[in-house]
Coordinates of C-alpha atoms in Angstrom, one line a residue:
Chain Y
M1 CA 37.9 -7.9 4.0
P2 CA 35.3 -7.8 6.1
A3 CA 36.7 -6.6 8.7
R4 CA 38.1 -3.6 8.1
R5 CA 35.0 -2.1 5.8
L6 CA 32.3 -3.5 9.5
A7 CA 35.7 -1.5 11.9
I8 CA 35.2 1.5 8.3
L9 CA 31.4 1.0 8.8
G10 CA 31.4 1.0 12.7
A11 CA 33.7 4.3 13.0
L12 CA 31.1 6.0 10.4
M13 CA 27.9 5.0 12.2
A14 CA 30.5 6.4 16.2
A15 CA 30.7 9.6 13.8
A16 CA 27.7 10.2 12.6
C17 CA 25.6 9.2 16.7
V18 CA 28.4 12.0 17.1
L19 CA 27.4 14.6 14.6
Y20 CA 24.1 13.9 15.5
L21 CA 24.3 14.6 19.4
T22 CA 26.7 17.4 18.8
W23 CA 25.2 19.9 15.9
G24 CA 24.5 22.9 16.1
A25 CA 24.2 22.7 20.0
R26 CA 26.2 25.9 21.3
G27 CA 25.8 27.9 23.8
G28 CA 25.9 27.2 28.0
D29 CA 23.9 24.8 28.3
L30 CA 25.7 22.1 25.8
G31 CA 24.9 19.0 28.5
F32 CA 21.6 19.5 29.0
V33 CA 20.7 20.0 25.3
I34 CA 23.2 16.7 24.5
G35 CA 21.1 15.0 27.0
F36 CA 17.8 15.8 25.8
R37 CA 19.5 14.9 21.5
T38 CA 21.0 11.5 23.8
G39 CA 17.2 10.8 24.7
K40 CA 15.8 11.0 21.1
L41 CA 19.3 9.3 19.6
A42 CA 18.5 6.2 22.2
A43 CA 15.3 5.7 20.5
L44 CA 17.0 5.7 16.8
V45 CA 19.0 3.6 17.0
T46 CA 16.7 1.3 18.8
V47 CA 14.7 1.0 16.0
A48 CA 17.1 1.1 13.3
I49 CA 18.6 -2.1 14.3
A50 CA 14.9 -3.6 15.0
V51 CA 14.2 -2.7 10.9
A52 CA 17.3 -4.1 10.3
L53 CA 17.0 -7.6 11.9
S54 CA 13.6 -8.3 11.3
T55 CA 14.8 -7.7 7.7
L56 CA 18.0 -9.4 7.2
L57 CA 16.3 -12.2 9.3
F58 CA 13.1 -12.6 7.5
Q59 CA 15.2 -12.7 3.9
T60 CA 17.4 -15.6 5.5
V61 CA 14.6 -17.9 6.5
T62 CA 12.6 -16.7 3.5
G63 CA 16.0 -18.1 1.2
N64 CA 15.1 -14.1 -1.4
R65 CA 16.7 -10.3 -0.8
I66 CA 13.3 -9.0 -1.7
L67 CA 10.8 -9.9 0.2
T68 CA 10.6 -7.8 3.9
P69 CA 8.7 -7.8 6.4
S70 CA 6.9 -4.4 6.4
I71 CA 5.8 -5.9 2.5
M72 CA 4.6 -8.6 3.7
G73 CA 2.4 -6.7 6.4
F74 CA 3.3 -7.5 9.1
D75 CA 3.2 -3.4 10.5
A76 CA 0.5 -3.2 9.1
L77 CA -1.1 -6.4 11.8
F78 CA 0.9 -4.4 14.2
L79 CA -1.0 -1.5 13.6
L80 CA -4.5 -3.1 13.5
I81 CA -3.8 -5.4 16.4
R82 CA -3.0 -1.7 18.4
T83 CA -6.8 -0.1 17.2
T84 CA -8.5 -4.0 18.1
L85 CA -6.8 -3.2 21.3
V86 CA -7.9 0.6 21.2
W87 CA -10.9 0.2 20.6
A88 CA -11.5 -2.9 22.6
L89 CA -10.5 -1.1 26.2
G90 CA -12.1 2.4 24.8
A91 CA -9.7 5.0 25.5
T92 CA -10.0 6.1 29.3
A93 CA -9.0 2.7 30.2
Y94 CA -6.6 2.6 28.0
A95 CA -4.6 5.4 29.8
A96 CA -5.5 4.5 32.9
L97 CA -2.6 1.0 31.4
D98 CA 1.5 1.2 32.1
P99 CA 2.0 2.0 28.6
G100 CA 5.2 -1.1 28.8
L101 CA 2.5 -3.6 29.7
F102 CA 0.0 -2.5 26.6
F103 CA 3.4 -2.7 24.2
L104 CA 4.3 -6.0 25.9
A105 CA 0.6 -6.9 25.6
Q106 CA 1.1 -6.5 21.3
A107 CA 3.6 -7.6 21.0
A108 CA 3.1 -11.6 22.6
I109 CA -0.7 -10.9 20.1
M110 CA 1.5 -10.0 17.1
M111 CA 3.5 -13.0 17.5
A112 CA 0.7 -15.5 17.6
A113 CA -1.1 -13.5 15.2
A114 CA 2.0 -14.2 12.5
L115 CA 3.6 -17.0 13.5
L116 CA -0.6 -18.0 12.5
L117 CA -1.0 -15.8 8.8
F118 CA 2.9 -16.1 7.7
G119 CA 3.2 -19.6 8.9
V120 CA 0.4 -20.5 7.1
M121 CA 1.9 -18.2 3.6
L122 CA 5.2 -19.1 3.9
R123 CA 4.6 -23.2 4.4
G124 CA 6.3 -25.0 0.8
G125 CA 8.5 -22.7 1.3
Q126 CA 9.8 -20.6 -1.8
R127 CA 7.1 -22.2 -4.5
D128 CA 6.2 -18.9 -5.5
L129 CA 8.3 -16.4 -5.0
N130 CA 5.9 -14.0 -7.2
R131 CA 2.7 -15.2 -5.9
L132 CA 4.0 -14.7 -2.6
V133 CA 5.2 -11.3 -2.9
L134 CA 1.9 -10.3 -4.2
S135 CA -0.1 -12.0 -1.7
G136 CA 2.0 -9.6 1.1
V137 CA 1.4 -6.4 -0.6
V138 CA -2.1 -6.8 -0.9
L139 CA -2.5 -8.8 2.3
G140 CA -1.1 -5.5 3.2
I141 CA -3.1 -3.0 1.7
G142 CA -6.3 -4.9 3.0
L143 CA -4.8 -5.0 6.8
R144 CA -4.6 -0.8 6.3
S145 CA -8.2 -0.4 4.9
L146 CA -9.3 -2.8 8.0
T147 CA -7.3 -1.0 10.1
A148 CA -8.6 2.9 8.8
F149 CA -12.2 1.1 9.2
L150 CA -11.6 0.3 12.7
Q151 CA -10.7 3.9 13.3
R152 CA -14.3 5.2 12.5
M153 CA -16.0 2.6 14.5
I154 CA -14.0 4.5 17.7
D155 CA -14.9 7.0 19.6
P156 CA -12.6 10.7 18.9
N157 CA -10.7 10.4 22.0
A158 CA -9.2 7.1 21.3
F159 CA -8.7 7.5 17.3
A160 CA -6.4 10.7 18.5
V161 CA -4.0 8.4 20.7
I162 CA -4.1 5.9 18.0
Q163 CA -3.0 8.1 15.3
A164 CA -0.2 9.5 16.0
T165 CA 1.3 6.2 15.9
S166 CA -0.9 5.8 12.6
F167 CA 2.1 7.6 10.8
A168 CA 6.5 6.5 10.5
R169 CA 8.2 9.9 12.1
F170 CA 11.8 9.6 13.2
N171 CA 12.0 12.3 14.7
R172 CA 9.1 12.0 16.7
I173 CA 9.5 9.1 18.1
E174 CA 7.9 7.3 20.8
Q175 CA 10.0 7.3 24.2
D176 CA 7.0 5.6 27.0
G177 CA 8.0 2.1 26.0
L178 CA 11.7 2.6 25.4
L179 CA 13.0 0.6 27.9
I180 CA 11.0 -2.3 27.5
A181 CA 11.7 -1.9 22.9
A182 CA 15.5 -1.9 24.2
V183 CA 15.9 -5.5 25.8
T184 CA 13.7 -7.0 23.4
V185 CA 15.7 -5.7 20.3
A186 CA 18.4 -7.3 22.7
I187 CA 16.7 -10.4 23.6
S188 CA 15.8 -10.6 19.6
A189 CA 19.9 -9.3 18.3
A190 CA 21.2 -12.6 21.5
A191 CA 18.6 -15.1 19.4
I192 CA 19.8 -14.3 16.0
W193 CA 23.6 -13.6 16.1
R194 CA 23.0 -17.4 18.2
W195 CA 22.1 -18.1 14.7
H196 CA 23.9 -16.7 13.2
R197 CA 25.9 -20.6 11.7
V198 CA 21.5 -22.7 11.6
L199 CA 20.8 -19.6 9.6
D200 CA 23.5 -19.8 7.4
A201 CA 22.8 -23.2 6.3
M202 CA 19.0 -22.3 5.9
E203 CA 20.4 -20.2 3.0
L204 CA 21.5 -22.8 1.4
G205 CA 17.5 -24.0 0.7
R206 CA 15.2 -26.1 3.1
E207 CA 16.5 -29.7 1.6
T208 CA 20.2 -29.0 2.2
A209 CA 19.5 -26.8 5.1
I210 CA 17.9 -30.4 6.7
G211 CA 20.7 -32.8 5.2
L212 CA 23.0 -30.1 6.7
G213 CA 21.4 -31.0 10.2
V214 CA 18.6 -28.2 11.0
E215 CA 15.3 -28.3 12.0
Y216 CA 13.9 -26.2 9.0
D217 CA 11.1 -25.7 9.8
R218 CA 10.5 -26.1 13.9
M219 CA 13.8 -23.0 13.2
V220 CA 11.1 -21.3 10.6
R221 CA 8.9 -20.6 13.7
R222 CA 10.9 -19.3 16.0
A223 CA 12.4 -16.6 13.4
L224 CA 9.2 -16.1 12.2
L225 CA 8.7 -15.3 16.3
V226 CA 11.8 -13.2 16.3
V227 CA 10.4 -10.6 13.4
A228 CA 7.3 -9.8 15.0
A229 CA 8.3 -8.7 18.3
L230 CA 10.9 -6.4 16.1
V231 CA 8.2 -5.3 13.6
S232 CA 6.7 -4.9 16.7
V233 CA 8.8 -2.6 18.5
S234 CA 9.8 0.0 14.9
T235 CA 6.1 0.4 14.6
A236 CA 5.6 1.0 17.6
L237 CA 8.5 3.4 18.4
A238 CA 9.2 5.0 15.1
G239 CA 5.5 4.0 12.6
P240 CA 5.0 2.0 9.5
M241 CA 7.8 2.6 6.9
V242 CA 7.5 -1.1 4.4
F243 CA 11.1 -0.4 2.2
V244 CA 13.1 1.0 5.3
G245 CA 15.0 -2.2 5.7
L246 CA 14.2 -3.8 2.2
L247 CA 17.4 -0.3 1.0
V248 CA 19.4 -1.1 4.5
V249 CA 19.9 -4.6 4.5
S250 CA 20.4 -3.6 0.4
L251 CA 23.5 -1.1 0.4
A252 CA 24.5 -4.6 3.8
R253 CA 24.9 -6.7 0.0
V254 CA 26.8 -3.9 -1.7
A255 CA 29.1 -2.8 1.2
L256 CA 29.6 -6.4 2.2
P257 CA 29.5 -8.9 -0.5
T258 CA 29.3 -11.5 1.7
H259 CA 27.2 -15.0 3.0
R260 CA 28.3 -14.9 5.7
N261 CA 25.7 -13.6 8.6
A262 CA 28.0 -13.3 11.2
V263 CA 29.3 -10.5 9.0
L264 CA 26.3 -9.7 7.6
I265 CA 24.2 -9.1 11.2
P266 CA 27.6 -6.3 12.7
G267 CA 27.4 -4.9 8.9
A268 CA 23.3 -4.5 8.4
V269 CA 22.9 -2.9 12.4
M270 CA 25.7 -0.5 11.4
V271 CA 24.1 0.5 7.7
A272 CA 20.7 0.9 9.1
V273 CA 21.7 3.1 12.0
L274 CA 24.2 5.1 9.8
L275 CA 21.4 5.9 7.7
L276 CA 18.4 6.4 10.2
V277 CA 21.3 8.9 12.2
L278 CA 23.0 10.1 9.5
G279 CA 19.3 11.3 7.5
Q280 CA 17.8 12.5 10.7
T281 CA 20.8 14.8 11.3
V282 CA 20.6 16.0 8.2
F283 CA 17.1 16.8 8.0
E284 CA 16.6 17.5 10.7
R285 CA 19.5 20.0 11.1
V286 CA 20.7 20.8 8.5
L287 CA 18.1 21.0 5.7
S288 CA 15.2 22.3 8.5
L289 CA 12.6 19.5 6.8
Q290 CA 10.0 18.4 9.3
S291 CA 9.6 15.1 9.5
T292 CA 10.6 14.3 6.1
L293 CA 13.0 11.3 5.8
S294 CA 10.7 8.8 6.1
I295 CA 9.4 9.3 2.8
A296 CA 13.0 10.5 2.1
I297 CA 13.7 6.6 2.5
E298 CA 10.4 5.0 1.4
F299 CA 10.9 7.2 -2.4
F300 CA 14.8 5.6 -2.0
G301 CA 12.9 1.9 -0.9
G302 CA 11.2 2.4 -3.5
L303 CA 13.8 3.1 -6.6
V304 CA 15.8 0.0 -4.5
F305 CA 13.1 -2.2 -4.7
L306 CA 12.0 -1.3 -8.3
T307 CA 16.5 -2.5 -9.0
L308 CA 15.9 -5.4 -7.7
I309 CA 13.0 -6.9 -9.0
F310 CA 14.8 -5.3 -13.1
R311 CA 17.8 -7.5 -11.8
R312 CA 16.1 -10.2 -10.5
S313 CA 14.5 -10.8 -13.7
R314 CA 16.4 -10.1 -15.8
S315 CA 19.9 -12.8 -14.6
Chain U
M1 CA -24.2 -20.2 -26.3
R2 CA -25.6 -20.5 -22.7
R3 CA -27.6 -17.9 -20.9
N4 CA -26.4 -16.5 -17.7
P5 CA -28.4 -15.4 -15.3
T6 CA -25.4 -12.8 -13.5
I7 CA -26.9 -10.4 -16.4
P8 CA -30.6 -9.9 -16.0
L9 CA -29.3 -10.3 -12.4
L10 CA -26.7 -7.1 -12.6
A11 CA -29.8 -5.3 -14.4
L12 CA -32.2 -5.5 -11.6
G13 CA -29.7 -5.4 -8.8
V14 CA -27.8 -2.5 -9.6
P15 CA -31.4 -0.1 -9.5
V16 CA -32.5 -1.7 -6.8
L17 CA -29.7 -0.6 -5.3
A18 CA -28.9 2.7 -6.6
L19 CA -33.0 3.1 -4.6
A20 CA -31.4 2.0 -1.0
S21 CA -29.0 5.1 -1.6
L22 CA -31.5 7.4 -2.3
M23 CA -32.7 5.7 1.0
I24 CA -30.3 6.1 3.5
G25 CA -28.9 8.9 5.2
A26 CA -28.5 10.3 8.1
D27 CA -31.9 11.8 8.3
T28 CA -34.3 9.0 7.8
I29 CA -36.5 9.9 4.5
A30 CA -40.7 8.1 3.6
L31 CA -41.9 8.1 0.2
A32 CA -44.7 10.2 1.5
D33 CA -43.0 12.9 2.9
L34 CA -41.5 13.6 -0.8
L35 CA -44.7 15.2 -1.7
H36 CA -45.2 17.5 -0.2
D37 CA -42.1 18.5 2.2
P38 CA -40.3 20.6 0.2
Q39 CA -36.8 20.2 2.7
A40 CA -36.9 16.7 2.3
R41 CA -37.1 16.7 -2.0
L42 CA -34.3 19.5 -1.5
L43 CA -32.3 17.2 0.3
I44 CA -33.0 14.0 -2.2
V45 CA -32.5 16.2 -5.6
A46 CA -28.8 18.0 -4.7
G47 CA -27.8 15.9 -1.9
R48 CA -28.4 12.1 -2.8
L49 CA -29.4 12.0 -6.5
P50 CA -25.9 13.3 -6.9
R51 CA -24.9 11.3 -4.9
T52 CA -25.9 7.4 -6.5
I53 CA -25.4 8.9 -9.5
A54 CA -21.7 9.8 -8.6
A55 CA -21.4 6.6 -7.1
I56 CA -22.2 4.6 -10.7
L57 CA -20.3 6.8 -12.7
T58 CA -17.4 6.0 -10.6
G59 CA -18.2 2.2 -10.2
A60 CA -18.2 1.6 -13.7
A61 CA -15.5 4.1 -15.5
L62 CA -13.3 3.1 -12.6
A63 CA -14.4 -1.4 -13.4
A64 CA -14.5 -0.1 -18.0
A65 CA -10.6 2.0 -17.3
G66 CA -9.0 -1.2 -15.5
L67 CA -10.5 -3.5 -17.7
I68 CA -8.5 -1.6 -20.6
M69 CA -5.6 -1.5 -18.7
Q70 CA -4.9 -5.2 -18.6
I71 CA -6.1 -4.9 -22.0
L72 CA -2.9 -2.6 -22.5
S73 CA -0.3 -3.6 -20.8
R74 CA -1.6 -7.8 -21.5
N75 CA -1.2 -9.3 -17.6
R76 CA -4.8 -9.4 -15.8
F77 CA -3.7 -8.3 -12.4
V78 CA -3.0 -4.6 -12.7
E79 CA -5.5 -0.8 -12.6
P80 CA -5.1 2.3 -12.4
A81 CA -4.8 2.9 -8.4
T82 CA -2.1 0.6 -8.6
A83 CA -0.3 0.8 -11.1
G84 CA 0.5 4.9 -11.4
T85 CA -1.8 6.3 -12.8
A86 CA -3.2 7.4 -9.7
Q87 CA -0.6 8.8 -8.3
S88 CA 0.5 10.2 -11.2
A89 CA -2.4 12.5 -11.4
A90 CA -2.4 13.4 -7.9
L91 CA 1.0 14.6 -8.4
G92 CA -0.1 16.4 -11.2
I93 CA -2.4 17.8 -9.5
V94 CA -0.4 19.2 -6.4
L95 CA 2.5 20.5 -8.9
V96 CA -0.3 22.6 -10.1
T97 CA -1.3 23.6 -7.1
L98 CA 2.0 25.3 -5.7
L99 CA 3.2 26.9 -9.4
A100 CA 0.0 28.6 -10.1
P101 CA -2.7 28.6 -7.9
G102 CA -4.4 30.9 -9.6
W103 CA -5.9 28.5 -12.4
G104 CA -9.4 27.1 -12.3
L105 CA -10.6 23.4 -11.9
P106 CA -10.3 22.5 -15.4
A107 CA -7.0 23.5 -16.0
K108 CA -5.8 21.4 -12.7
M109 CA -8.4 18.6 -14.3
M110 CA -6.5 19.3 -17.7
A111 CA -2.8 19.1 -15.4
A112 CA -3.9 15.8 -13.8
I113 CA -4.7 14.3 -17.1
L114 CA -1.9 14.9 -18.8
A115 CA 0.6 13.9 -15.4
A116 CA -1.7 10.4 -15.3
L117 CA -0.7 9.7 -19.5
A118 CA 2.9 10.0 -18.9
G119 CA 3.1 8.1 -15.2
T120 CA 0.8 5.0 -17.2
A121 CA 2.8 5.3 -20.3
G122 CA 6.4 5.4 -17.9
F123 CA 4.5 2.5 -16.5
L124 CA 3.8 0.1 -19.3
A125 CA 7.2 1.3 -20.8
L126 CA 8.2 -0.4 -17.8
V127 CA 6.7 -3.3 -17.6
S128 CA 7.0 -4.5 -21.3
R129 CA 10.8 -5.0 -19.8
L130 CA 10.0 -7.4 -17.6
P131 CA 9.6 -11.0 -18.7
V132 CA 6.8 -12.9 -20.4
H133 CA 7.1 -15.9 -18.1
Q134 CA 6.4 -13.8 -14.9
P135 CA 3.7 -12.1 -15.1
L136 CA 2.9 -11.8 -11.4
L137 CA 6.0 -9.0 -11.5
V138 CA 3.5 -7.2 -13.5
P139 CA 1.5 -6.1 -10.5
L140 CA 3.9 -6.0 -8.4
T141 CA 6.2 -4.1 -10.6
G142 CA 3.4 -1.5 -10.5
L143 CA 2.5 -1.2 -7.0
V144 CA 6.4 -0.2 -6.2
Y145 CA 6.2 2.4 -8.6
G146 CA 2.5 3.9 -7.4
G147 CA 4.6 3.8 -3.9
V148 CA 7.2 5.6 -5.7
I149 CA 4.9 8.4 -7.2
G150 CA 2.4 8.5 -4.2
A151 CA 5.9 9.6 -1.2
A152 CA 7.2 12.3 -4.4
V153 CA 3.5 13.8 -3.5
S154 CA 4.0 13.0 -0.2
F155 CA 6.9 15.1 -0.1
T156 CA 6.5 17.8 -2.4
A157 CA 2.4 18.3 -0.2
Y158 CA 4.7 17.4 3.4
E159 CA 6.8 20.1 2.5
A160 CA 4.0 22.8 1.3
D161 CA 1.7 22.2 4.0
L162 CA -1.0 20.5 1.0
L163 CA -1.4 17.6 2.7
Q164 CA -4.9 17.7 3.9
Y165 CA -5.7 18.6 0.4
V166 CA -3.4 15.5 -1.0
D167 CA -5.6 12.8 1.9
I168 CA -8.9 14.6 0.0
W169 CA -7.6 12.8 -3.5
T170 CA -6.1 10.2 -1.9
N171 CA -9.0 8.1 -0.2
G172 CA -12.1 7.9 -2.3
E173 CA -15.4 9.0 -0.8
F174 CA -18.7 10.2 -2.1
S175 CA -20.2 12.3 1.4
A176 CA -18.7 15.8 -0.2
V177 CA -21.0 14.8 -3.1
V178 CA -23.4 17.4 -4.0
R179 CA -24.9 18.9 -6.8
G180 CA -22.8 20.6 -8.7
R181 CA -20.0 19.2 -7.2
Y182 CA -19.8 15.7 -9.1
E183 CA -20.6 16.4 -12.8
M184 CA -17.0 16.2 -14.5
L185 CA -17.9 12.4 -13.4
W186 CA -19.7 13.0 -16.9
V187 CA -16.2 13.5 -18.7
A188 CA -15.2 9.9 -17.1
A189 CA -18.3 8.1 -18.1
G190 CA -18.2 9.6 -22.1
A191 CA -14.7 8.7 -21.7
A192 CA -15.3 4.9 -20.5
A193 CA -17.8 5.0 -23.2
L194 CA -16.5 6.2 -25.6
T195 CA -14.1 3.0 -25.9
Y196 CA -16.8 1.2 -26.0
A197 CA -17.1 2.3 -29.8
A198 CA -13.6 0.7 -30.3
A199 CA -14.5 -2.5 -28.4
D200 CA -13.8 -4.7 -31.2
Q201 CA -9.7 -2.9 -32.0
L202 CA -9.1 -3.3 -28.7
T203 CA -10.4 -6.7 -28.1
I204 CA -7.5 -7.6 -30.3
V205 CA -4.9 -5.3 -28.9
G206 CA -5.4 -7.3 -26.5
L207 CA -3.9 -10.4 -28.0
G208 CA -0.2 -8.7 -28.9
R209 CA 1.4 -6.4 -31.0
D210 CA 1.9 -8.9 -33.5
T211 CA -0.8 -10.1 -33.9
A212 CA -2.4 -6.8 -33.9
I213 CA 0.1 -5.8 -36.5
N214 CA -0.2 -9.1 -38.4
L215 CA -4.5 -8.4 -38.7
G216 CA -3.9 -4.9 -39.5
L217 CA -4.8 -2.9 -36.8
G218 CA -4.0 0.3 -36.6
Y219 CA -1.5 -0.9 -33.1
R220 CA -0.2 2.4 -32.0
Q221 CA -2.7 4.8 -32.4
V222 CA -5.4 1.3 -30.6
M223 CA -2.5 1.9 -27.6
A224 CA -3.4 5.6 -27.3
L225 CA -7.3 5.5 -27.2
G226 CA -7.6 2.9 -24.5
L227 CA -4.3 5.6 -22.5
L228 CA -6.5 8.4 -23.0
A229 CA -9.3 6.7 -21.8
V230 CA -7.9 5.5 -18.5
S231 CA -5.8 8.8 -17.9
V232 CA -9.5 10.5 -18.6
V233 CA -10.9 8.5 -15.9
T234 CA -8.7 8.3 -13.1
A235 CA -7.9 12.0 -13.2
V236 CA -11.0 13.0 -13.0
T237 CA -12.4 10.7 -10.4
V238 CA -9.0 11.0 -8.3
V239 CA -9.7 14.7 -8.2
T240 CA -14.1 14.6 -7.8
V241 CA -14.1 11.4 -5.5
G242 CA -10.4 10.6 -4.8
L243 CA -8.5 6.9 -5.4
V244 CA -11.4 3.8 -4.6
P245 CA -9.3 1.1 -5.0
F246 CA -8.9 -2.4 -6.7
V247 CA -12.7 -1.7 -8.8
G248 CA -10.7 -1.9 -11.7
L249 CA -9.0 -5.2 -11.2
V250 CA -11.5 -7.0 -8.5
V251 CA -14.8 -6.6 -11.5
P252 CA -13.1 -7.5 -14.7
N253 CA -11.3 -11.0 -13.8
I254 CA -14.3 -11.7 -12.2
V255 CA -16.3 -10.9 -15.6
S256 CA -13.7 -12.0 -17.4
R257 CA -14.5 -15.9 -15.8
I258 CA -18.4 -15.8 -16.7
C259 CA -17.9 -14.3 -19.9
G260 CA -14.6 -14.5 -21.1
D261 CA -12.4 -11.7 -22.7
N262 CA -14.2 -10.4 -25.6
L263 CA -15.1 -6.6 -25.5
R264 CA -18.0 -6.2 -27.4
R265 CA -19.9 -8.6 -25.1
S266 CA -18.0 -7.4 -21.5
L267 CA -17.7 -4.5 -20.8
P268 CA -21.0 -3.4 -20.3
L269 CA -21.3 -5.8 -18.1
V270 CA -17.9 -4.9 -16.3
A271 CA -19.1 -1.4 -16.0
L272 CA -22.6 -2.0 -14.5
T273 CA -20.9 -4.5 -12.5
G274 CA -18.8 -2.2 -11.6
A275 CA -21.5 1.0 -9.9
G276 CA -22.8 -2.1 -8.1
L277 CA -19.8 -2.4 -6.5
V278 CA -19.0 1.0 -6.0
L279 CA -22.6 2.1 -4.7
G280 CA -23.1 -1.4 -1.9
C281 CA -19.8 -0.2 -1.0
D282 CA -20.6 3.7 -0.9
I283 CA -23.5 1.7 1.3
L284 CA -22.4 -0.2 3.0
G285 CA -20.6 2.2 4.3
R286 CA -23.4 4.7 5.2
I287 CA -24.4 1.7 7.1
V288 CA -22.2 0.4 9.9
R289 CA -21.9 3.2 11.6
H290 CA -24.9 5.7 10.8
P291 CA -25.8 8.3 10.9
H292 CA -21.8 8.5 10.5
E293 CA -19.5 6.9 7.6
V294 CA -17.2 5.2 6.3
P295 CA -15.0 6.1 3.4
V296 CA -15.9 4.1 0.9
G297 CA -12.2 3.8 -0.3
T298 CA -11.6 1.8 2.7
V299 CA -14.4 -0.4 2.2
M300 CA -13.4 -1.3 -1.3
G301 CA -10.3 -1.8 0.3
I302 CA -11.0 -4.5 2.3
V303 CA -13.5 -5.7 0.1
G304 CA -10.7 -5.2 -2.6
A305 CA -8.0 -6.5 -0.1
V306 CA -9.5 -10.0 0.1
T307 CA -10.9 -11.1 -3.3
F308 CA -7.4 -10.1 -5.5
L309 CA -6.2 -12.0 -2.3
W310 CA -9.0 -15.7 -3.1
L311 CA -8.0 -14.5 -7.2
L312 CA -4.2 -14.4 -6.6
N313 CA -4.2 -17.3 -5.2
A314 CA -7.8 -20.3 -5.3
R315 CA -7.1 -20.4 -9.0
R316 CA -5.9 -24.3 -9.2
S317 CA -9.2 -25.7 -10.6
D318 CA -9.2 -23.8 -13.4
A319 CA -7.2 -23.7 -16.3
R320 CA -4.0 -22.5 -16.0

């Protein structure tokens, strides 16, 4: 049953990608149009995979369906790190830097900071989920305000550098550091795939997982590092998105009613690619709306979040 | 009743801050200049005095509105800026600007108030269905509810090229406040002051619907009054200076720890503390990168988030 659904999802995903590449592409220079769009598609797919995997991994490790890295403020933390770095370096030194190298430095700091900050917050397991989520949301607001504050402190040249990356956007995703980003996502995906049985055990709760022989706390730390790396990729490429991951993973859980990560990992990735690519095609080509897919996704993701809260509180 | 040193301290602190607010700005003005320099007098009367008054009015009104909102929803961690009221007000202005561009400011203000009313009523209806034993779900729902309405605002504004307008309303800032541009805030302060007349009734409403009705209170009327006051305060401040987050959340929580939940006693203190907080944050935003400015909404975002996190997680010491 899951195999068939995965196959259907895969086919839909492939169809969406083909549609994205070919819709409205006519005239003599078909090769150029498709080549141009392939770059954008690759970036979009990278972002989709990073968002889906980071959210799924985070939800499995924390043992709940509502929390996502973005809701806990991971995106905000990344933007704060980026702003702080640009502020400390200055615009000229920043411009001279290799973008790939800069991304790696940011991702490394991000991983350390996430381990420090969220490792402390998550310690003690699922003691009080509501308090944890609320703290995360408020932390996110605080980090965003702190970023806005720093942006006021830096000079206009440096500000221009940061401004472009402070908003969610899918139609002009950065393609500069795409290769490094894709490699990061591939390594993370490989790690997550190797862990999928351990993750199944971790979803049963801390005590049970330890009883089954999982090095629970060490796995949580590792998972946080991978989540931080993946969020670095998605935020660097497409900007901060609060509810995309939640929407994608919730949809995947509806489409594939299972707890097995061996099914959920590819499933979430396919749903994410399908949603982002199809949504972008419809918004950009069919409706000719400008870069509002992210806002629409935030809208529906927020509704999903409210539904989840209400369903959980009733049960 | 033990004497509390905070009240005289605050009563003294706000005028001191107000004086500092008059003295701080891009240009330095010595007190002696006021006597013979008409330019300096104009700067004070038309620029800094309105700004200082605006900060005081905004802080007092928002803090009071936050307290009322917390009583209406019977939850400590709620305020208009984080529960959809402010976002609804912004949605109201955007829609009016699109549908009836010719309407003047009073009409837009009315639309903002009506939208804020509807949005807040929607929030209260939503959270009344949440289980009582999970109080933290209420602010969480409010934040996301506000986020969803905010996304609707962004979507509409983006399609209609109104994003810059929306930015004015979503980030609280006093730098554009001059004489003639802030007077609507008196309406907000008036609405907040009006709730003081109903302070006892609101205190009883805070005990819950059944208790209030058993005590012979016109529950629905008092709820409606509170709702109206919150909506007016929020809509007017959003239209005039923009969204200032966390004031209505942080201040009532701290005051309630000091002097409890009797509104007759706590409401003036809440208003005073709110005025001091916003004034202080505005001054901080002005001196940290002198002569440039950091918007008060940004400063409040940092100060408020830190305080909120503390309120949320450091509650072990008091009875709960």
